[in-house]
Structure formats: structure tokens, C-alpha cells
Amino acid sequence: MSADLLEGIVEYYADEEILKADGFDDAVIGVDEKTMRLIYSVGRCIEILVEDGMTMEDAIEYFDFNVSGAWVGDKTPIWSQDMLYYVR
């Protein structure tokens, strides 16, 4: 469903630059219309990494250092903390 949401966002805002996080299309939960930054579910991102074969611990560490910790400019995605088990 989230991949459909992402597709809809990209189509609706076709004139805007929207930066996507590779491999996490199914974790998109919205867009911030003021900054035109995608909003991702952190919990779903962790689940995607686990589904791809990582342990929960490895997925959290990878996400912290390689995904949410990466600054890629003004369009860096927003990471919504939505899972209670996920603690930094």
C-alpha cells in the first residue's frame, strides 16, 4: 500500500523535487507539504531490513547509521518514530 501512496505523491506533486530513500518505498506514510520531504515510518523501515535478512539489532544499527543518520540536503526524508520497540 505505501508504494501506491508514494506513487500517488510523486504524481500529485510532479513539479516538485522529491527525494526517495532507496529500498523503503513501502515505508512511506506521507509528505510534508511545506518542505516537500517524504515521511517514512521508522518501524516499517526496520521491518523491511529484517525481511531482507538482518537481525532486529543489526537492522536498527544499520538504520541509525546508514539511513536516518545520512544528510542528503534540504530534501532529506523525515523519519517518523512510530514503533515502541525501537529505542536508540
Short mmCIF file of C-alpha atoms in Angstrom, two decimals:
data_model
loop_
_atom_site.label_atom_id
_atom_site.label_comp_id
_atom_site.label_asym_id
_atom_site.label_seq_id
_atom_site.Cartn_x
_atom_site.Cartn_y
_atom_site.Cartn_z
CA MET A 1 0.00 0.00 0.00
CA SER A 2 2.75 2.50 0.84
CA ALA A 3 4.35 2.05 -2.58
CA ASP A 4 0.98 3.11 -4.03
CA LEU A 5 0.99 6.09 -1.67
CA LEU A 6 4.48 7.04 -2.83
CA GLU A 7 3.42 6.76 -6.47
CA GLY A 8 0.41 8.98 -5.77
CA ILE A 9 2.57 11.58 -4.02
CA VAL A 10 5.08 11.66 -6.87
CA GLU A 11 2.29 12.02 -9.44
CA TYR A 12 0.37 14.66 -7.45
CA TYR A 13 3.49 16.75 -6.88
CA ALA A 14 5.03 16.14 -10.30
CA ASP A 15 6.53 19.63 -10.43
CA GLU A 16 8.32 19.20 -7.09
CA GLU A 17 11.68 17.61 -6.35
CA ILE A 18 11.01 14.67 -4.05
CA LEU A 19 13.88 12.63 -2.65
CA LYS A 20 13.20 8.94 -2.01
CA ALA A 21 15.13 6.62 0.30
CA ASP A 22 16.21 3.59 -1.76
CA GLY A 23 14.58 0.34 -0.73
CA PHE A 24 11.98 1.86 1.57
CA ASP A 25 9.08 2.67 -0.78
CA ASP A 26 6.74 0.52 1.34
CA ALA A 27 7.56 2.61 4.43
CA VAL A 28 6.26 5.94 3.08
CA ILE A 29 3.45 7.31 5.25
CA GLY A 30 3.10 10.82 3.84
CA VAL A 31 4.70 14.05 2.71
CA ASP A 32 5.40 17.32 4.47
CA GLU A 33 3.84 19.85 2.08
CA LYS A 34 5.82 22.78 3.48
CA THR A 35 9.22 21.28 2.74
CA MET A 36 8.16 18.64 0.18
CA ARG A 37 10.00 15.96 2.16
CA LEU A 38 8.73 12.40 2.26
CA ILE A 39 7.80 10.99 5.66
CA TYR A 40 8.79 7.40 6.41
CA SER A 41 7.71 5.04 9.17
CA VAL A 42 10.83 4.09 11.12
CA GLY A 43 9.15 0.90 12.33
CA ARG A 44 8.32 -0.16 8.79
CA CYS A 45 11.88 0.64 7.64
CA ILE A 46 13.23 -1.64 10.38
CA GLU A 47 10.75 -4.35 9.36
CA ILE A 48 11.91 -4.09 5.73
CA LEU A 49 15.53 -4.56 6.78
CA VAL A 50 14.57 -7.59 8.90
CA GLU A 51 12.58 -9.03 5.98
CA ASP A 52 15.73 -8.62 3.88
CA GLY A 53 17.61 -10.90 6.29
CA MET A 54 19.02 -8.70 9.06
CA THR A 55 18.52 -9.39 12.74
CA MET A 56 16.49 -6.78 14.61
CA GLU A 57 19.64 -5.48 16.30
CA ASP A 58 21.55 -5.25 13.01
CA ALA A 59 18.58 -3.59 11.31
CA ILE A 60 18.33 -0.92 14.00
CA GLU A 61 22.07 -0.25 13.91
CA TYR A 62 22.12 -0.13 10.11
CA PHE A 63 19.12 2.18 10.02
CA ASP A 64 20.61 4.55 12.60
CA PHE A 65 23.99 4.92 10.94
CA ASN A 66 23.28 4.45 7.24
CA VAL A 67 19.73 5.67 6.73
CA SER A 68 18.39 8.12 9.30
CA GLY A 69 21.87 9.43 10.07
CA ALA A 70 22.54 10.37 6.46
CA TRP A 71 22.10 14.02 5.49
CA VAL A 72 21.44 14.39 1.77
CA GLY A 73 20.45 18.03 1.65
CA ASP A 74 17.27 20.01 2.21
CA LYS A 75 15.11 17.19 0.88
CA THR A 76 16.41 14.60 3.35
CA PRO A 77 13.37 12.49 4.32
CA ILE A 78 11.60 12.81 7.64
CA TRP A 79 11.76 9.69 9.82
CA SER A 80 8.63 9.23 11.94
CA GLN A 81 9.30 7.31 15.13
CA ASP A 82 6.23 5.10 15.33
CA MET A 83 7.30 1.86 16.99
CA LEU A 84 7.72 1.48 20.73
CA TYR A 85 10.25 -1.35 20.50
CA TYR A 86 12.64 0.83 18.55
CA VAL A 87 14.92 2.58 21.04
CA ARG A 88 18.15 4.31 20.17
#
